[in-house]
Short mmCIF file of C-alpha atoms and ligand atoms in Angstrom, two decimals:
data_model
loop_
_atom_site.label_atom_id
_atom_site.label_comp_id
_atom_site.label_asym_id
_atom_site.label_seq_id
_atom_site.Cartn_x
_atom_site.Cartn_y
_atom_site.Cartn_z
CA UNK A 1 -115.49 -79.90 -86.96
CA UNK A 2 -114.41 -82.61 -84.48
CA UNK A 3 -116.09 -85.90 -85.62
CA UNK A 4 -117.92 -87.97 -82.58
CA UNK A 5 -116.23 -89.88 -80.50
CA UNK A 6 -117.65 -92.71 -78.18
CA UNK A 7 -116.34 -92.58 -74.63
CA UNK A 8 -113.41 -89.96 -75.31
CA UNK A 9 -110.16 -90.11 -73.49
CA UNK A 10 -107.88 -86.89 -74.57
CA UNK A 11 -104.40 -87.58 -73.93
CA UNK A 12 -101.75 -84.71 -74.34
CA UNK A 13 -98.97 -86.11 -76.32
CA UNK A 14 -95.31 -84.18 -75.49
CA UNK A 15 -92.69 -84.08 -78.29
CA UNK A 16 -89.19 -84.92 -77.51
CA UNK A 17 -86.64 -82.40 -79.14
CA UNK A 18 -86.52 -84.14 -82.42
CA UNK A 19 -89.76 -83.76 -82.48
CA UNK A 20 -91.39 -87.84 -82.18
CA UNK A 21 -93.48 -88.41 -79.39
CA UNK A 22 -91.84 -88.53 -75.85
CA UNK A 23 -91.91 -91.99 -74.93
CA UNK A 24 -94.61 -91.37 -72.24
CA UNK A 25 -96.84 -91.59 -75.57
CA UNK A 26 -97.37 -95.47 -76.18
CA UNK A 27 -97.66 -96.31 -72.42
CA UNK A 28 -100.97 -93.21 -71.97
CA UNK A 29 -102.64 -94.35 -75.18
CA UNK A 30 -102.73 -97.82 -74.12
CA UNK A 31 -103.72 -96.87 -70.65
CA UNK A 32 -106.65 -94.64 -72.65
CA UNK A 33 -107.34 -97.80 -74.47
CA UNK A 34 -108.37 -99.59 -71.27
CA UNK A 35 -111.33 -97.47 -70.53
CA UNK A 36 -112.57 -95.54 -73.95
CA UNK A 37 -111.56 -94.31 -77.16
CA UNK A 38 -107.98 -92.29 -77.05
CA UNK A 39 -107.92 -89.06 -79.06
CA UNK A 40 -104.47 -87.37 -79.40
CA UNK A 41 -104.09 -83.63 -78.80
CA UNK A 42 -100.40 -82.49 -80.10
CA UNK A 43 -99.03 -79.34 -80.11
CA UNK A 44 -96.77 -78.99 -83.72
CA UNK A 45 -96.92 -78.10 -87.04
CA UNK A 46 -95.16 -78.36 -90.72
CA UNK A 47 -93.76 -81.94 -91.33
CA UNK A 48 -93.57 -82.67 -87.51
CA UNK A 49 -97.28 -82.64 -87.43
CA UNK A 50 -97.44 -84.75 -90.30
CA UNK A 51 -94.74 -87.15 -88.93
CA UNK A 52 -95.79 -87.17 -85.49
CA UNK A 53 -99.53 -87.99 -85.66
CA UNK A 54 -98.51 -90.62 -88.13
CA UNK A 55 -96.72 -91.96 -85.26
CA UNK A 56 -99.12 -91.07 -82.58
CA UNK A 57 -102.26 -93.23 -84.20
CA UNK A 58 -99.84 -96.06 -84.74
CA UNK A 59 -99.42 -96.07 -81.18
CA UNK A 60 -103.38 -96.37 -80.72
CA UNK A 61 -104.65 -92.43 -80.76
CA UNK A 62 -108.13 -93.32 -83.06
CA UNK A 63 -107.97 -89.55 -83.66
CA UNK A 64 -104.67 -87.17 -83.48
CA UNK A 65 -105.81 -83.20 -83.15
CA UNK A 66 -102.68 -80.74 -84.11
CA UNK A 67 -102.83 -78.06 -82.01
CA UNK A 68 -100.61 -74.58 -83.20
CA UNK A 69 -97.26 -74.97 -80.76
CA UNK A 70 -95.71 -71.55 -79.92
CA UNK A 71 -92.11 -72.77 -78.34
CA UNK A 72 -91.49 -69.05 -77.15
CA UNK A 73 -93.86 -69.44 -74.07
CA UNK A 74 -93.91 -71.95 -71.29
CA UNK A 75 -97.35 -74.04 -70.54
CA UNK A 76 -100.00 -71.85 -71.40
CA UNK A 77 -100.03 -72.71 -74.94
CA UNK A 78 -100.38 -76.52 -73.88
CA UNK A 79 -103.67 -75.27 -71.84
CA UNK A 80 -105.25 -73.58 -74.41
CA UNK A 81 -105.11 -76.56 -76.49
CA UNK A 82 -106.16 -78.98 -74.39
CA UNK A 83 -108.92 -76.83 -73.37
CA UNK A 84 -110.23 -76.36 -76.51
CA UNK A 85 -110.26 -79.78 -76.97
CA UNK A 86 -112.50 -80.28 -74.43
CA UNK A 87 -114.60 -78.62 -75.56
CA UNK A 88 -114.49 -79.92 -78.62
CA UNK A 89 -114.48 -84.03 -78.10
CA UNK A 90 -116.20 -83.40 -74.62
CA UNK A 91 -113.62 -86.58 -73.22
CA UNK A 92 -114.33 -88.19 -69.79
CA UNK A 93 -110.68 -88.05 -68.38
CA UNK A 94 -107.59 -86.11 -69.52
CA UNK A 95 -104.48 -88.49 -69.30
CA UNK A 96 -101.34 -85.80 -69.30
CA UNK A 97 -97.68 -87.26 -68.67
CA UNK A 98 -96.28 -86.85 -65.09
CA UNK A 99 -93.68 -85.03 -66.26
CA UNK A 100 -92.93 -81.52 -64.97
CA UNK A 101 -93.82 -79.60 -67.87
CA UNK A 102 -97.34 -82.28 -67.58
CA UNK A 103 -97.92 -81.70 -64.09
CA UNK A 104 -97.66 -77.67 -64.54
CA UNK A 105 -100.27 -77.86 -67.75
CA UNK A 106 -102.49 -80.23 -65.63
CA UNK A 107 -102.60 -77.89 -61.92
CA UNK A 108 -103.35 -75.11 -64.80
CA UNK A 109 -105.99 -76.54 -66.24
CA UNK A 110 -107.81 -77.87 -63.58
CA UNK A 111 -107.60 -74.38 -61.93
CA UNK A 112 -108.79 -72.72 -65.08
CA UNK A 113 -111.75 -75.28 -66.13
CA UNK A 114 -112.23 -75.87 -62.50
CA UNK A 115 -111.64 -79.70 -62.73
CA UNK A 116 -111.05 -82.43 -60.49
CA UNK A 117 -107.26 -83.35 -60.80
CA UNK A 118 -105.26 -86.85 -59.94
CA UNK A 119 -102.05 -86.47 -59.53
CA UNK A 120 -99.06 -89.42 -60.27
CA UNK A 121 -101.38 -92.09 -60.95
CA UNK A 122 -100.28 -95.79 -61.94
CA UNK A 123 -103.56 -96.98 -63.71
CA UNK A 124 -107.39 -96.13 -64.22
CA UNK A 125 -110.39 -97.96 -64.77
CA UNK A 126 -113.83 -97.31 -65.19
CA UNK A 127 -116.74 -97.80 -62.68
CA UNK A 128 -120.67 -97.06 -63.11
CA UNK A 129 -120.17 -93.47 -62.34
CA UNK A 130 -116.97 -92.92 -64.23
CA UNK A 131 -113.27 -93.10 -64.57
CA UNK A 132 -111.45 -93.99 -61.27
CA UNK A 133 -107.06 -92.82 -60.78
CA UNK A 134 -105.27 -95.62 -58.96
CA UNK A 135 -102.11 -94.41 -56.89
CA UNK A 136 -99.63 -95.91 -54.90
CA UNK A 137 -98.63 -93.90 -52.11
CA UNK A 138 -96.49 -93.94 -48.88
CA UNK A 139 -93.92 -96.25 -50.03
CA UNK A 140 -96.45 -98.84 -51.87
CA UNK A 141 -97.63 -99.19 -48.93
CA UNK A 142 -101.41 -98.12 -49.80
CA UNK A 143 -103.18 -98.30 -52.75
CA UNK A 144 -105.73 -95.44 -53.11
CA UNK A 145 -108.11 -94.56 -55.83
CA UNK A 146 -109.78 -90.89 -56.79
CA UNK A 147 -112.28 -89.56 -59.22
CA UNK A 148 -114.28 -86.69 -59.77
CA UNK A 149 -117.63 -85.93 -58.58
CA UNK A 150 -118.56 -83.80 -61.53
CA UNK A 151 -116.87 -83.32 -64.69
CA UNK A 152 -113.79 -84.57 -66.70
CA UNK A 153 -110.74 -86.15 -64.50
CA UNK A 154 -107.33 -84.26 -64.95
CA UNK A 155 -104.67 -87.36 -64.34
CA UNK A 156 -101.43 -87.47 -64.62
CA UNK A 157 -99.70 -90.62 -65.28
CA UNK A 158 -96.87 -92.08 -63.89
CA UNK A 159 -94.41 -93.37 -66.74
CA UNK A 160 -94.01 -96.85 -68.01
CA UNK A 161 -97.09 -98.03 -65.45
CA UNK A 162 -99.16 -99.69 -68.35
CA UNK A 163 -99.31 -103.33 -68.88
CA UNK A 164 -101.04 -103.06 -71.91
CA UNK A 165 -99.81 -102.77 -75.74
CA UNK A 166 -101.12 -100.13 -78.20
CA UNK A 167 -103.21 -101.26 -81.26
CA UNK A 168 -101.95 -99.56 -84.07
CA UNK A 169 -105.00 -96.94 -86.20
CA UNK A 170 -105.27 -95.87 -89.20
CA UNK A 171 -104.17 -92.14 -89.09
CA UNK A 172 -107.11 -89.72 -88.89
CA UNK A 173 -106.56 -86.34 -87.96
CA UNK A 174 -107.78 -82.73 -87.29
CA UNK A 175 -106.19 -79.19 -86.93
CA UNK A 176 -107.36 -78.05 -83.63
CA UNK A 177 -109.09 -74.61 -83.55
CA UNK A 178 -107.63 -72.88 -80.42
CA UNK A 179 -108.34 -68.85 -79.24
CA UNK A 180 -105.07 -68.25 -77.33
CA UNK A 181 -106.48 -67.17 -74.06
CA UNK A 182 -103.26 -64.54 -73.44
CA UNK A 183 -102.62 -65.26 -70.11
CA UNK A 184 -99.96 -64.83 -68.71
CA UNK A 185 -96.73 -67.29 -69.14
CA UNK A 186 -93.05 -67.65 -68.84
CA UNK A 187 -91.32 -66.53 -72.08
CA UNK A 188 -88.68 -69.17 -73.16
CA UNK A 189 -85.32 -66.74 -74.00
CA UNK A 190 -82.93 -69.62 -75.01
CA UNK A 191 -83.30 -73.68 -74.69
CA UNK A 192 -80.15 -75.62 -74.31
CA UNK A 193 -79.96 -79.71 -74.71
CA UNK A 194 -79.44 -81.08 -71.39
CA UNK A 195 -75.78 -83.08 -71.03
CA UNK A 196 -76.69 -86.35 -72.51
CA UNK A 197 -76.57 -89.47 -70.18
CA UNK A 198 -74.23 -91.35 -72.93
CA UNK A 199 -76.82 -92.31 -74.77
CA UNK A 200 -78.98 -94.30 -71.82
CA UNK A 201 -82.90 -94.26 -71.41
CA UNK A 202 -84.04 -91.79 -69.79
CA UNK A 203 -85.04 -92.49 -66.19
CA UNK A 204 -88.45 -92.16 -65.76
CA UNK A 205 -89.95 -93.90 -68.51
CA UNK A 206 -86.98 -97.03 -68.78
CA UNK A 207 -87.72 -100.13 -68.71
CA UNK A 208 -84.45 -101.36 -66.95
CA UNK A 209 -82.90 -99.13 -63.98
CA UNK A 210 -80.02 -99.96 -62.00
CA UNK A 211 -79.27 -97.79 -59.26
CA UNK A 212 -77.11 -97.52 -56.53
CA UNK A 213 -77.13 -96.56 -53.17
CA UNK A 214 -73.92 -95.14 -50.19
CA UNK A 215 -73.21 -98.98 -50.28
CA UNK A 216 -70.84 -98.45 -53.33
CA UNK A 217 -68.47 -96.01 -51.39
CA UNK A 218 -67.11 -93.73 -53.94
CA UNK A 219 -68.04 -91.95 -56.91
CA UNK A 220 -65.38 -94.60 -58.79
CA UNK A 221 -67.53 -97.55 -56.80
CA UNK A 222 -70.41 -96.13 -58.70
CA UNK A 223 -68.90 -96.73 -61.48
CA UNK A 224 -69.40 -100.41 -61.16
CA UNK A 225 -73.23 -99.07 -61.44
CA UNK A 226 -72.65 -97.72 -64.21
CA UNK A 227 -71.08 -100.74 -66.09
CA UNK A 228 -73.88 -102.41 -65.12
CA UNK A 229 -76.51 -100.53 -66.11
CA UNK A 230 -74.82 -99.73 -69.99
CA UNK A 231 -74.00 -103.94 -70.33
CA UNK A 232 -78.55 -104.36 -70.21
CA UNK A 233 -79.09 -100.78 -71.92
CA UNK A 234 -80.86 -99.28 -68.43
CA UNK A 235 -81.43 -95.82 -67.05
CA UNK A 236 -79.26 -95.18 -63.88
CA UNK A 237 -80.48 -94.48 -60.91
CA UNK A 238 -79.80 -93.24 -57.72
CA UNK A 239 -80.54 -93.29 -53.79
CA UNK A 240 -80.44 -89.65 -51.93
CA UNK A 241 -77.19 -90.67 -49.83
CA UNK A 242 -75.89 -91.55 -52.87
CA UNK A 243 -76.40 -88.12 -54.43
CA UNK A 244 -75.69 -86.24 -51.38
CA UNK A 245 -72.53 -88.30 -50.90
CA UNK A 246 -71.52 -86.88 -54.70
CA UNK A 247 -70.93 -89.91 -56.66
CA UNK A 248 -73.62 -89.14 -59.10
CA UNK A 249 -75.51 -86.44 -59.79
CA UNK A 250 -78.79 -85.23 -58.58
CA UNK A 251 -81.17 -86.46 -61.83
CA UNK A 252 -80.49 -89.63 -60.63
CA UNK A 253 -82.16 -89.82 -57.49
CA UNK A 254 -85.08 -92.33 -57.36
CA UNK A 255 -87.82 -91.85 -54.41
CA UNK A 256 -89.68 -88.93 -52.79
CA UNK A 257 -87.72 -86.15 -53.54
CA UNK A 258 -86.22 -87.67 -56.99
CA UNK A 259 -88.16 -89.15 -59.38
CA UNK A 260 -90.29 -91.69 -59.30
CA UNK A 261 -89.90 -94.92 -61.96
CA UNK A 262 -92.48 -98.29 -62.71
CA UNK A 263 -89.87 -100.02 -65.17
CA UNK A 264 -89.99 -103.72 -65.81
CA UNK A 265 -86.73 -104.63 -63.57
CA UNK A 266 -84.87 -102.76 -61.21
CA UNK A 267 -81.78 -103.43 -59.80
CA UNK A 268 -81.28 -101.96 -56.50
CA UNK A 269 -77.29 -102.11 -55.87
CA UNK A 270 -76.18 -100.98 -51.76
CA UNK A 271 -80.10 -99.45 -51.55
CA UNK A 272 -80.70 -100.14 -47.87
CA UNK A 273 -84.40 -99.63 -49.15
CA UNK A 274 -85.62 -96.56 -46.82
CA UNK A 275 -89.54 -95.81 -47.03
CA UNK A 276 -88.61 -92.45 -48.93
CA UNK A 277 -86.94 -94.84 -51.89
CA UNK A 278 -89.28 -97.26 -51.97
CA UNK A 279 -91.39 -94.38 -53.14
CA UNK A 280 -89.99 -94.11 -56.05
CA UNK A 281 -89.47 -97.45 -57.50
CA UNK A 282 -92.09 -99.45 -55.53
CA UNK A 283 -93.94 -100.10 -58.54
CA UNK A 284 -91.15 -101.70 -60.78
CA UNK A 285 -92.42 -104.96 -61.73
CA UNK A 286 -89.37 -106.99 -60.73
CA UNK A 287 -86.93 -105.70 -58.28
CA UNK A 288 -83.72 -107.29 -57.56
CA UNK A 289 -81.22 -106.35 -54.55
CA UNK A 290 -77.83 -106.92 -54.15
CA UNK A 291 -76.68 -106.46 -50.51
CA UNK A 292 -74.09 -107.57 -47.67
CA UNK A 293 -76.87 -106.81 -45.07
CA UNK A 294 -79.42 -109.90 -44.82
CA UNK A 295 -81.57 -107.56 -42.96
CA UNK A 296 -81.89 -104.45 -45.25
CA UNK A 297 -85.67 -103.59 -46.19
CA UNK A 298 -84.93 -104.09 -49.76
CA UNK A 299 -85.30 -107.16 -49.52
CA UNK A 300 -88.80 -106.87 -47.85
CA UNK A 301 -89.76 -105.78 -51.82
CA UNK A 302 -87.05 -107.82 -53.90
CA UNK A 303 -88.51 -110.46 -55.93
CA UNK A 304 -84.63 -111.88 -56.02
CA UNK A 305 -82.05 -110.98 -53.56
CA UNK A 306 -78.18 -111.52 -53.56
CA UNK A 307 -76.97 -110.94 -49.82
CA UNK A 308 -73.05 -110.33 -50.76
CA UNK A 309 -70.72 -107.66 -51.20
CA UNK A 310 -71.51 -105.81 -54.22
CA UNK A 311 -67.64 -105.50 -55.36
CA UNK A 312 -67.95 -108.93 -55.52
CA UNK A 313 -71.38 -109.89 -57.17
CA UNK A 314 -71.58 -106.96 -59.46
CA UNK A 315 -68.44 -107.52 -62.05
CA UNK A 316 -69.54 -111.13 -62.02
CA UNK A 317 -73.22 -110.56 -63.12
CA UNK A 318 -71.73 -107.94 -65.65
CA UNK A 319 -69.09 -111.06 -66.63
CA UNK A 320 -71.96 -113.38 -66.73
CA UNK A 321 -74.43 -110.86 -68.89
CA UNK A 322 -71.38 -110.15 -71.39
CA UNK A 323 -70.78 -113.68 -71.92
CA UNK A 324 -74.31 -114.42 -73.03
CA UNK A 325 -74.31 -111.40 -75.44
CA UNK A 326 -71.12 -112.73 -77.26
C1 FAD B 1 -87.93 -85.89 -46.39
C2 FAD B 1 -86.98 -86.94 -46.90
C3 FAD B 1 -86.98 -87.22 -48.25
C4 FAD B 1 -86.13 -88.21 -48.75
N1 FAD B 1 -86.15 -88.49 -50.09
C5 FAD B 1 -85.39 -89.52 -50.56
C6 FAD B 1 -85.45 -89.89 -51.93
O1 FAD B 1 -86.14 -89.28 -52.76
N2 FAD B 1 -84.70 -90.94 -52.32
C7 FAD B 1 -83.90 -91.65 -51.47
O2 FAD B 1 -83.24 -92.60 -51.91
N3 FAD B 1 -83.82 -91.29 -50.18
C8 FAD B 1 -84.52 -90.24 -49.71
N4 FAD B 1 -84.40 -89.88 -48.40
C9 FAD B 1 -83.32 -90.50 -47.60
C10 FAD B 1 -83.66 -91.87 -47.07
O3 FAD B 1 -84.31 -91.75 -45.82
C11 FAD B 1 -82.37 -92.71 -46.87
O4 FAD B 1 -81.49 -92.00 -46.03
C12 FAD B 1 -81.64 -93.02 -48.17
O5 FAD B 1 -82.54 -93.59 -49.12
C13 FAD B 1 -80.54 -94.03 -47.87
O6 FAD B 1 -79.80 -94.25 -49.03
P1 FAD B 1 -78.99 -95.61 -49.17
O7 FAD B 1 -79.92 -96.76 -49.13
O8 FAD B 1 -78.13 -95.47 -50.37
O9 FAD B 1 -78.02 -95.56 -47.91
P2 FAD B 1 -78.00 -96.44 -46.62
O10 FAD B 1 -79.31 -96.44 -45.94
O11 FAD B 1 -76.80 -96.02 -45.86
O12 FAD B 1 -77.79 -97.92 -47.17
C14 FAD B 1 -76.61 -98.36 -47.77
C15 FAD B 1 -76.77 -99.86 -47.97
O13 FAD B 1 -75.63 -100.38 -48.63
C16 FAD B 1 -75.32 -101.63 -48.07
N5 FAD B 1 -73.90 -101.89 -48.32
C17 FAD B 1 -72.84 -101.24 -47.77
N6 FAD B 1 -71.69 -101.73 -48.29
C18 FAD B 1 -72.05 -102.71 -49.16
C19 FAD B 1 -71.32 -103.59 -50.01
N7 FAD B 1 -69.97 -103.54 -50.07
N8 FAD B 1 -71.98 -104.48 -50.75
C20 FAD B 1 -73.35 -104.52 -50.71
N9 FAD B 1 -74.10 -103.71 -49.94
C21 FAD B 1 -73.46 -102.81 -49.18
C22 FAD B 1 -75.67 -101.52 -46.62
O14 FAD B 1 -75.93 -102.80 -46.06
C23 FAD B 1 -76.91 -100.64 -46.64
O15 FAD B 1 -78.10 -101.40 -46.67
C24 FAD B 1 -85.25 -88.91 -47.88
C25 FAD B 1 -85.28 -88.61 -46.51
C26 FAD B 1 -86.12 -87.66 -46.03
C27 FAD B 1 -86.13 -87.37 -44.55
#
């Protein structure tokens, strides 16, 4: 039986393939850790359980609850178990990475449970009546908040948006008793690793990205990208005329139809900075834009701005970057 919590936050933790918590995992518990007490749900078992709610209270879950996983169906196993813990810990918000397999367990169980859902949020906080979702929408442009009038908030979080650190807890944790509802669910027939990027972060939850835009020409100008973005160990990103031109493909793409990314620094290289990219990476913390136009909109955003031709600037910063390593 589920121990008491005070002020419960449940926050679904993904695995990656190795089975260690996706790296969405440190940046929801800390955001749990703003407004309540975070409690782990975790779908696994065997030594992965073990090793991965080890991992999950060092990363600030005061309680871990291992959930049964059943890899041969898509979703609905996730649902179950976060709705049976629910009703177990009784939690006033339900942080869930904005991932796509996230966002498809969240829309479910908000239709099943009939809760309010928040969708791509960058922060919550707490009010008198309850837990508020903070978004940035239309660019950055607006800042808008949402919460539910009745019942526990479904929100999913946008990766890499918390400021804070976790505090590490001493590991305390629960199987989860869950009645598999049997609905229906996509059956998983064979899962293939995805081509690896060589080894770089992956996009959405890096904490460097440097991505570039039609400016670089050619799928060999993107190369220069590239270079830049393995000499500081970021994800690469992308603009859509970048992708549509075919110099990268379309994972890539940053912005309203891509993905969207908060990381510490991103480097925008030949990004004109249209309204439908700013989307995307509006909420880095430090953007820098490197640009022969003085008058693009990226630098309307960029907290540093190099107005040059990015043949020119970009071997020397990745010159200038290699000789500080050595
Ligand atoms: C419904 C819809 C959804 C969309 N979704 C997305 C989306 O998700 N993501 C996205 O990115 N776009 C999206 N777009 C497209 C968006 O409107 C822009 O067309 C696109 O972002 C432009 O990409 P860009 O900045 O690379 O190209 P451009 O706007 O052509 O800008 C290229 C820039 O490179 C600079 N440049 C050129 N040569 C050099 C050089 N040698 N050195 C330095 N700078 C140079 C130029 O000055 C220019 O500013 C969407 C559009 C629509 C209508």
């Amino acid at each position: 039986m589920t121990e008491s919590v005070t002020d419960p936050i449940l926050v679904l933790v993904e695995l990656s393939s190795d089975g260690t918590p996706a790296s969405s995992t440190e940046s929801l518990l800390a955001t749990a850790a703003q407004v309540g007490s975070p409690v782990a749900v975790v779908l696994a078992d065997g030594e992965t359980a073990a090793s991965a709610a080890t991992e999950i209270a060092r990363l600030g879950a005061g309680l871990v609850l291992v959930a049964p996983p059943d890899p041969t169906r898509l979703a609905v196993p996730a649902v179950d178990a976060v709705a049976a813990a629910i009703a177990a810990v009784q939690p006033e918000a339900v942080l869930v990475p904005n991932s796509v397999a996230g966002r498809d367990v969240a829309a479910r169980l908000a239709a099943r449970l009939r809760l309010a859902i928040a969708v791509d949020a960058v922060r919550v906080t707490r009010d008198d009546e309850g837990i508020v979702a903070h978004h940035s929408v239309y660019g950055g442009r607006y800042q808008v908040e949402s919460a539910a009038t009745a019942g526990a908030l479904i929100v999913t979080m946008r990766q890499g948006t918390a400021d804070a650190r976790p505090v590490s807890r001493p590991l305390r944790s629960e199987t989860l008793l869950v009645n598999a509802s049997g609905r229906a669910a996509a059956t998983v027939v064979e899962t293939r690793a995805a081509a690896a990027d060589r080894g770089r972060p992956e996009l959405r939850s890096a904490s460097v990205v440097v991505a570039g835009g039609r400016g670089v020409g050619s799928k060999d100008g993107f190369s220069l990208v590239e270079r830049l973005a393995d000499t500081v160990g970021a994800a690469v990103g992308a603009s859509r005329a970048a992708v549509d031109a075919g110099y990268v493909s379309s994972e890539h793409q940053v912005g309203q139809t891509g993905v969207s990314v908060s990381p510490e620094l991103y480097v925008a290289v030949g990004i004109s900075g249209a309204v439908q990219h700013r989307a995307g990476m509006q909420t880095a913390k430090t953007v820098v834009a490197i640009n022969s136009d003085p008058d693009a909109p990226i630098f309307g955003i960029a907290d540093f701005g190099v107005v040059g031709d990015l043949f020119a600037v970009v071997p020397q910063l990745i010159g200038a970057l290699e000789r500080r390593v050595e």
